XYZ file of N, CA, C and O in Angstrom:
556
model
N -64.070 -25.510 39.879
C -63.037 -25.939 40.802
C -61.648 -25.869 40.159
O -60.709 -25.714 40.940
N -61.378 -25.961 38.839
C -60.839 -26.012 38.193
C -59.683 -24.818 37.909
O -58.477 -24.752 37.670
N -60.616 -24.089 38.054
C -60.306 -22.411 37.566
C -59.760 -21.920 39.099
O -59.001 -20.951 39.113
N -59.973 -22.297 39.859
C -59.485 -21.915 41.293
C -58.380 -22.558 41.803
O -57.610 -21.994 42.581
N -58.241 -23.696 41.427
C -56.702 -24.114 41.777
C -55.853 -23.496 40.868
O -54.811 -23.088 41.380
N -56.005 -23.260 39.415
C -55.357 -22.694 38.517
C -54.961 -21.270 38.858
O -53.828 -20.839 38.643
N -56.156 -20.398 39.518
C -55.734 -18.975 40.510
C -54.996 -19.340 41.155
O -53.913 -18.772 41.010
N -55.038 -20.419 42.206
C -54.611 -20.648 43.176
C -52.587 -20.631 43.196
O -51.808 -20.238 44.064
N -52.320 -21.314 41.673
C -51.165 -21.663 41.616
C -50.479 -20.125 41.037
O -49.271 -19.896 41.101
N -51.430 -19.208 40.506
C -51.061 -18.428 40.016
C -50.370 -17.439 41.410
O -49.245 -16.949 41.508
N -51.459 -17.398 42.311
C -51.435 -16.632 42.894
C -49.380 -16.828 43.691
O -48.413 -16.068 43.655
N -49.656 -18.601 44.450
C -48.551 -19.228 44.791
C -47.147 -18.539 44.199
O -46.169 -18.106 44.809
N -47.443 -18.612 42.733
C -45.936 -18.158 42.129
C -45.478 -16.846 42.145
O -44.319 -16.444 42.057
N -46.832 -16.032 42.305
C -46.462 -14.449 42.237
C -45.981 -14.303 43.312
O -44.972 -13.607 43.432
N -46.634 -14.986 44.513
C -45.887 -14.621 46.174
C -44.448 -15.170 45.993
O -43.479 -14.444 46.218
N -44.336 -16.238 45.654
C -42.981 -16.876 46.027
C -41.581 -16.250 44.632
O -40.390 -16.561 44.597
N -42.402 -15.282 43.624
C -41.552 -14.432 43.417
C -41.415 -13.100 43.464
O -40.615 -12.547 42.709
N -42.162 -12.405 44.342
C -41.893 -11.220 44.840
C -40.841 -11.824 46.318
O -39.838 -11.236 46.725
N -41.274 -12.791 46.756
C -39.906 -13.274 48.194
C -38.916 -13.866 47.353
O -38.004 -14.450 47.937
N -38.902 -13.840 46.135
C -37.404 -14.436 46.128
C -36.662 -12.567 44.990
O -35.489 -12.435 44.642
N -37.409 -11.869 44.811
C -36.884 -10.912 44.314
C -35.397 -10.153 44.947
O -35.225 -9.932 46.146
N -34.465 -9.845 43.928
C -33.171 -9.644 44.834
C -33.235 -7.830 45.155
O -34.099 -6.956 45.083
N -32.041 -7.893 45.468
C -31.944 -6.143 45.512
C -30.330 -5.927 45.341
O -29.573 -6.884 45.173
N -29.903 -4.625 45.399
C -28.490 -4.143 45.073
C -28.213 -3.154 45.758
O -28.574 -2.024 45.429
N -27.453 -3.431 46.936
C -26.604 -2.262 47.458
C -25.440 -1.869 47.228
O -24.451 -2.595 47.325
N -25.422 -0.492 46.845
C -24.338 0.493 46.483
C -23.659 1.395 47.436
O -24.394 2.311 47.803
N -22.839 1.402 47.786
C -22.007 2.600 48.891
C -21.044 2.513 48.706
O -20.383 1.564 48.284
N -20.636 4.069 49.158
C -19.153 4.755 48.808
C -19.000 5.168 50.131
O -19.841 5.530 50.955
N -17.713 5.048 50.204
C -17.319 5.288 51.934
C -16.028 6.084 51.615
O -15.271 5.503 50.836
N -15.656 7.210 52.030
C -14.681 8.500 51.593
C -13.517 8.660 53.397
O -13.853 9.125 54.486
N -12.191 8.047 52.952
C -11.551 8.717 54.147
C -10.526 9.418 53.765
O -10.268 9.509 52.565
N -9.915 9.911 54.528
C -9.099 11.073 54.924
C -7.640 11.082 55.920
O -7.676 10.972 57.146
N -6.536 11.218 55.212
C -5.518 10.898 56.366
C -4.972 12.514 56.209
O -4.720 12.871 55.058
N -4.825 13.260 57.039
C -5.702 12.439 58.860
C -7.409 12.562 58.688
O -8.289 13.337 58.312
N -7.255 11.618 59.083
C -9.386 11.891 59.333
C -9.873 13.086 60.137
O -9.239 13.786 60.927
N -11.113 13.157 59.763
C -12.111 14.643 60.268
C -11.791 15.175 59.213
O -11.646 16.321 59.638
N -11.403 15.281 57.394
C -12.452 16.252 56.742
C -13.301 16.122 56.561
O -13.886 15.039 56.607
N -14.034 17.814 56.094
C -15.008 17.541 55.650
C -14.960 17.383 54.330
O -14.126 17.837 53.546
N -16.444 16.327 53.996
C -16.516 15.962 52.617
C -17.681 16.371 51.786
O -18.734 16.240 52.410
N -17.859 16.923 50.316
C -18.899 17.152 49.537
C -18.784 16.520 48.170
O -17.826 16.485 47.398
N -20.132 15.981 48.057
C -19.803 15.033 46.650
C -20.986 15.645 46.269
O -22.000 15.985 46.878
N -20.435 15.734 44.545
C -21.441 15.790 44.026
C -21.869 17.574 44.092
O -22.427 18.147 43.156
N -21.467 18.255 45.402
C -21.379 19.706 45.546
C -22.694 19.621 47.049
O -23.380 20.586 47.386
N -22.732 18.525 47.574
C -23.813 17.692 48.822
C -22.912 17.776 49.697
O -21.777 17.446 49.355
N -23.142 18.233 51.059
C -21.903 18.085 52.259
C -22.213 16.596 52.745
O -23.390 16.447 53.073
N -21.750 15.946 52.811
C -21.838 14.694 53.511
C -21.081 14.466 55.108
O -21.209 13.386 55.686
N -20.274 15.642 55.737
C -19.608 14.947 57.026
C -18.693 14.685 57.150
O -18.206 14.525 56.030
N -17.772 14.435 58.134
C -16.125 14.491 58.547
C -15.759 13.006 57.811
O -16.756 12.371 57.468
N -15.097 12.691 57.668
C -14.484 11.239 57.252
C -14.144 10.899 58.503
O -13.994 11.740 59.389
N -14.022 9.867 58.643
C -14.754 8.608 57.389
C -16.495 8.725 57.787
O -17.015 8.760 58.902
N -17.203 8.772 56.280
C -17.878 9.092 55.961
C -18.660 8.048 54.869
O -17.919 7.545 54.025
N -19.809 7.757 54.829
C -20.575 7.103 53.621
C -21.904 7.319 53.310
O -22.604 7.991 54.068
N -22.304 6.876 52.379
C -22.947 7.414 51.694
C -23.832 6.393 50.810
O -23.204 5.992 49.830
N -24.930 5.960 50.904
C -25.833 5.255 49.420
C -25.894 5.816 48.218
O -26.397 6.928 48.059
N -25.286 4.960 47.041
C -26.072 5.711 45.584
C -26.908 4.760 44.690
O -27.123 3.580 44.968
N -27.446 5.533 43.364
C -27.832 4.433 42.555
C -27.777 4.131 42.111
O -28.176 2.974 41.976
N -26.899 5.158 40.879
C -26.195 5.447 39.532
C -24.447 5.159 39.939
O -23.877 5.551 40.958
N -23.790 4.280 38.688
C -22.504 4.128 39.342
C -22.345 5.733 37.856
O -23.169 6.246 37.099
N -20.652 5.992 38.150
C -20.601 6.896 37.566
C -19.579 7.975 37.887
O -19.141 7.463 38.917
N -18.953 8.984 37.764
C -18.239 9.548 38.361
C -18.999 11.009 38.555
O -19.662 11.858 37.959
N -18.137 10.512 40.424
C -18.430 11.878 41.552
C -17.522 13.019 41.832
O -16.467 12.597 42.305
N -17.549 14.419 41.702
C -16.546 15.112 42.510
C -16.847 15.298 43.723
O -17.761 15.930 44.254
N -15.416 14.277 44.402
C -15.469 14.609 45.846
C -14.596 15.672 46.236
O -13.577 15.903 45.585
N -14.891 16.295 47.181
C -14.363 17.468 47.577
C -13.969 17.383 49.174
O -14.783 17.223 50.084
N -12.429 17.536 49.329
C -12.369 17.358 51.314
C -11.316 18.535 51.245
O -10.480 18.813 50.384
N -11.671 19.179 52.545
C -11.645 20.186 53.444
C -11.007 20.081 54.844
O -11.541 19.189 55.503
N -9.990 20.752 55.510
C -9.919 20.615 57.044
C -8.476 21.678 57.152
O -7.594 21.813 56.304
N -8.614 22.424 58.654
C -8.107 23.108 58.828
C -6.529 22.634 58.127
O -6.126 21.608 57.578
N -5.911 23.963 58.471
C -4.390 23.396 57.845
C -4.155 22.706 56.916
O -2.932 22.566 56.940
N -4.572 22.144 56.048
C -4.489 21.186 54.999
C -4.962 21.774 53.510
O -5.754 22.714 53.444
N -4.523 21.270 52.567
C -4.816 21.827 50.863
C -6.401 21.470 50.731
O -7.076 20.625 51.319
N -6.647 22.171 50.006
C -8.668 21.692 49.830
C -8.342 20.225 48.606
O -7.786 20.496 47.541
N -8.604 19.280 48.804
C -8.615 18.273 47.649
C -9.619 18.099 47.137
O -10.501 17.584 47.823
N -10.085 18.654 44.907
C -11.349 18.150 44.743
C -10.801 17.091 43.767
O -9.767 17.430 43.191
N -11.134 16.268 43.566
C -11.279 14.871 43.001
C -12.123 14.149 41.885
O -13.261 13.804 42.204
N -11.736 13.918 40.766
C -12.946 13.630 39.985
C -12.747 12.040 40.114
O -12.049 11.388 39.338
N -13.371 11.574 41.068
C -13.553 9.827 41.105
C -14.724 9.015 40.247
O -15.878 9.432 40.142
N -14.332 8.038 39.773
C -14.967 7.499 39.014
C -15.701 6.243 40.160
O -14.994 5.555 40.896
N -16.743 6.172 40.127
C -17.169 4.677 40.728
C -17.328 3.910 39.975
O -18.470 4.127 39.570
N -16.734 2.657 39.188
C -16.782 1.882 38.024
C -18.185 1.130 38.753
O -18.428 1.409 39.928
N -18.873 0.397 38.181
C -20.102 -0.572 37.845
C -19.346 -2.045 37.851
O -18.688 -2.464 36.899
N -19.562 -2.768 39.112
C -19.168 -4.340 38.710
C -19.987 -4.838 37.851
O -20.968 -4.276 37.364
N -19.368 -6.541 37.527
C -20.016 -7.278 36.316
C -21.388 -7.215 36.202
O -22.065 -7.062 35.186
N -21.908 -7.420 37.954
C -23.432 -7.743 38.145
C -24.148 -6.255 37.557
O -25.319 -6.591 37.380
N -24.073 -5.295 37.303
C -24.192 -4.116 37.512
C -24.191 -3.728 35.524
O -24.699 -2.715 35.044
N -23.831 -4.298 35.104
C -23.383 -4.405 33.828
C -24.643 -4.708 33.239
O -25.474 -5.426 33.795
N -24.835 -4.067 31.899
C -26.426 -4.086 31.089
C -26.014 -5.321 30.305
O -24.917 -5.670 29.869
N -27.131 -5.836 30.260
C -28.438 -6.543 30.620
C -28.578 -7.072 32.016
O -29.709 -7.066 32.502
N -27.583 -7.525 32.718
C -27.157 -8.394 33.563
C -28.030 -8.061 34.893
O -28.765 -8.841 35.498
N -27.693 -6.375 35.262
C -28.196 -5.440 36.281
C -29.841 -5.818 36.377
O -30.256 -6.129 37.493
N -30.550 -5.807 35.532
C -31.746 -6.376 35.358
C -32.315 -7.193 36.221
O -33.230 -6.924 36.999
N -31.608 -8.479 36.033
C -31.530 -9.598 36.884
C -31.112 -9.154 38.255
O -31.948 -9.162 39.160
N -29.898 -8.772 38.470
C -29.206 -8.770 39.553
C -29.953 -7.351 40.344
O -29.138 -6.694 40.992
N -30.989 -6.970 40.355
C -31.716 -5.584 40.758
C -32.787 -6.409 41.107
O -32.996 -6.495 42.317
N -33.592 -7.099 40.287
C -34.821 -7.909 40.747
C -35.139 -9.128 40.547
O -36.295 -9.491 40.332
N -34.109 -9.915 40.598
C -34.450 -11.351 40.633
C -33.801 -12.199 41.156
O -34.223 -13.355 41.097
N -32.655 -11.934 41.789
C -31.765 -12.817 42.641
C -32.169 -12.855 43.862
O -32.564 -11.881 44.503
N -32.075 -14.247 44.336
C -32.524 -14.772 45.786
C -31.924 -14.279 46.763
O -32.433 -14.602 47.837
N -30.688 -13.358 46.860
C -29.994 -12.544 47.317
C -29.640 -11.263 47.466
O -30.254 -10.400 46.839
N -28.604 -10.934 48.310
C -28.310 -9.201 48.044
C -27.049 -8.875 47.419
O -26.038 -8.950 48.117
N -26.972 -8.587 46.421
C -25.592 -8.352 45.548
C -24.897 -6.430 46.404
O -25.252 -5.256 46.505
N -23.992 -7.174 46.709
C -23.201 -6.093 47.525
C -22.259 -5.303 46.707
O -21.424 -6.020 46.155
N -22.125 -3.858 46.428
C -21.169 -3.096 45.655
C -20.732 -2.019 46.787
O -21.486 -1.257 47.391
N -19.148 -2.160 46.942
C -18.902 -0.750 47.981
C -17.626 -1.042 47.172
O -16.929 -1.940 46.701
N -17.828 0.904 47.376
C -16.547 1.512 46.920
C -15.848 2.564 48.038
O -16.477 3.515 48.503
N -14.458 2.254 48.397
C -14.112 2.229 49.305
C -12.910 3.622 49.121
O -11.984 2.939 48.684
N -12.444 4.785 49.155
C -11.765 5.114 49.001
C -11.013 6.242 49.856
O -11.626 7.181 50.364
N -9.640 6.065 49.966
C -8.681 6.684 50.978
C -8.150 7.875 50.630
O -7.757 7.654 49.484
N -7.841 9.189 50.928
C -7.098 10.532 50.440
C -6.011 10.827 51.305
O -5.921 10.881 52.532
N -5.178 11.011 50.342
C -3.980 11.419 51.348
C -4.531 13.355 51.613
O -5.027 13.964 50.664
N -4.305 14.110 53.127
C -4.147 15.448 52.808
C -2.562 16.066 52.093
O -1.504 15.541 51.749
N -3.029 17.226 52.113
C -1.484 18.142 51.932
C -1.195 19.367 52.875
O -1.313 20.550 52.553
N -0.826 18.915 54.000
C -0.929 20.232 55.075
C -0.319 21.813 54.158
O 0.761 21.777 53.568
N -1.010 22.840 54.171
C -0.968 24.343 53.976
C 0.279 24.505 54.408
O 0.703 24.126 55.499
N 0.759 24.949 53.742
C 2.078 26.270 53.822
C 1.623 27.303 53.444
O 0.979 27.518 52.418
N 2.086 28.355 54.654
C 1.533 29.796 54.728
C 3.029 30.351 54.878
O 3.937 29.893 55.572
N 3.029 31.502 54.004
C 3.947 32.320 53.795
C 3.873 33.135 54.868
O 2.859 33.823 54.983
N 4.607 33.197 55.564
C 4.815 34.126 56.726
C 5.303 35.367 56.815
O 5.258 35.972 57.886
N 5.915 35.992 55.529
C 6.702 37.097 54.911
C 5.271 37.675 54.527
O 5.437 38.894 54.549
N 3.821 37.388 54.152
C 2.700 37.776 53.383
C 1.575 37.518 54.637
O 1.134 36.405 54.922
N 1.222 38.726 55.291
C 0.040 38.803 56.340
C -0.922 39.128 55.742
O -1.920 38.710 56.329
N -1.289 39.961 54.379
C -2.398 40.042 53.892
C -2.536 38.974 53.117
O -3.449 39.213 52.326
N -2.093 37.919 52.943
C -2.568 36.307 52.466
C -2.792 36.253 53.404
O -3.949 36.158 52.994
N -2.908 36.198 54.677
C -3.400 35.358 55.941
C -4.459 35.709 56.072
O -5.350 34.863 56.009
N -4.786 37.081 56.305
C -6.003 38.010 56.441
C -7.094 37.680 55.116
O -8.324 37.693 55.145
N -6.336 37.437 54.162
C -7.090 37.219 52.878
C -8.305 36.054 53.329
O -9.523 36.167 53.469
N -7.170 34.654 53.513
C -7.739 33.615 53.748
C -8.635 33.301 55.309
O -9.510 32.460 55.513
N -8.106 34.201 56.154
C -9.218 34.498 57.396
C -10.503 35.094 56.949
O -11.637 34.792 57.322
N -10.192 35.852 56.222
C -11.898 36.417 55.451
C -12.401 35.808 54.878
O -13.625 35.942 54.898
N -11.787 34.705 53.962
C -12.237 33.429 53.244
C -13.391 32.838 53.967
O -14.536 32.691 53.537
N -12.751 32.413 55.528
C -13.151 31.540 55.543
C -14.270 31.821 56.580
O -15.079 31.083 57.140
N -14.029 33.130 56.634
C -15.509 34.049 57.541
C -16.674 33.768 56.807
O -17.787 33.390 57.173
N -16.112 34.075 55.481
C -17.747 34.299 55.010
C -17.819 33.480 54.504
O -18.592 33.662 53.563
N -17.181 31.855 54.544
C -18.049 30.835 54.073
C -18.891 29.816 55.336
O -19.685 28.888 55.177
N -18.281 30.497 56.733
C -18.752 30.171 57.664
C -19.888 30.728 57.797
O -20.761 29.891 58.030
N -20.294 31.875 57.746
C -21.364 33.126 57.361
C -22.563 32.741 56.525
O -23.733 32.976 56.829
N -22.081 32.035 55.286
C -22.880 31.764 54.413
C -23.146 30.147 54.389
O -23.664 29.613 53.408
N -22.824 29.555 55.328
C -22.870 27.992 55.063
C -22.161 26.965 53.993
O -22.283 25.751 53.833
N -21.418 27.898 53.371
C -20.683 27.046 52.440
C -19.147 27.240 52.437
O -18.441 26.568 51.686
């Protein structure tokens, strides 16, 4: 009888700490003034801005945005790691907090609208073929 309440309590603590185990959400959310580029991180298309995204690894991403008339912007952004997120700490704060430890990284791009030389039609034609065959090829 002995040995079965002793399971018994064992069992009790394993349930009541897998329900109290925490978790960690990470997201990056990418906009765009003016909004609707498109965005690729990482060299991944992700979608017009505003745009987001889950990760798991903090770390730095190249984001990359795109949209008619405008300069292509690629970006080497860093996503820093808050405190919780920080070694040893992450440990804990990944699987043992009674809670959900929230990390978003939030970030805004200015564009640079294109200037096209108008004196130079085979730059225009250049960049119309550009952008044929990346329409062509999916990228």
């Amino acid at each position: 009888m002995r040995v079965h309440r002793q399971f018994g309590r064992w069992i009790v603590c394993g349930l009541l700490l897998v329900a109290l185990m925490g978790c960690t959400s990470r997201r990056l959310t990418i906009r765009s003034e003016p909004a609707g580029a498109l965005v690729e991180v990482d060299g991944r298309r992700l979608g017009l801005t505003p745009v987001s995204m889950d990760f798991v690894h903090h770390g730095t991403r190249e984001i990359t945005l795109s949209a008619p008339g405008y300069e292509t912007l690629t970006v080497q952004q860093p996503t820093p790691a808050p405190w919780f997120q920080m070694y040893p700490v992450d440990f804990v704060s990944d699987h043992f907090l009674p809670f959900r430890a929230i990390n978003r990284n939030d970030f805004t791009y200015p564009l640079t609208p294109r200037t096209v030389d108008a004196e130079d039609p085979n730059l225009l034609r250049g960049r119309a073929g550009d952008f044929r065959s990346q329409s062509l090829s999916g990228g």
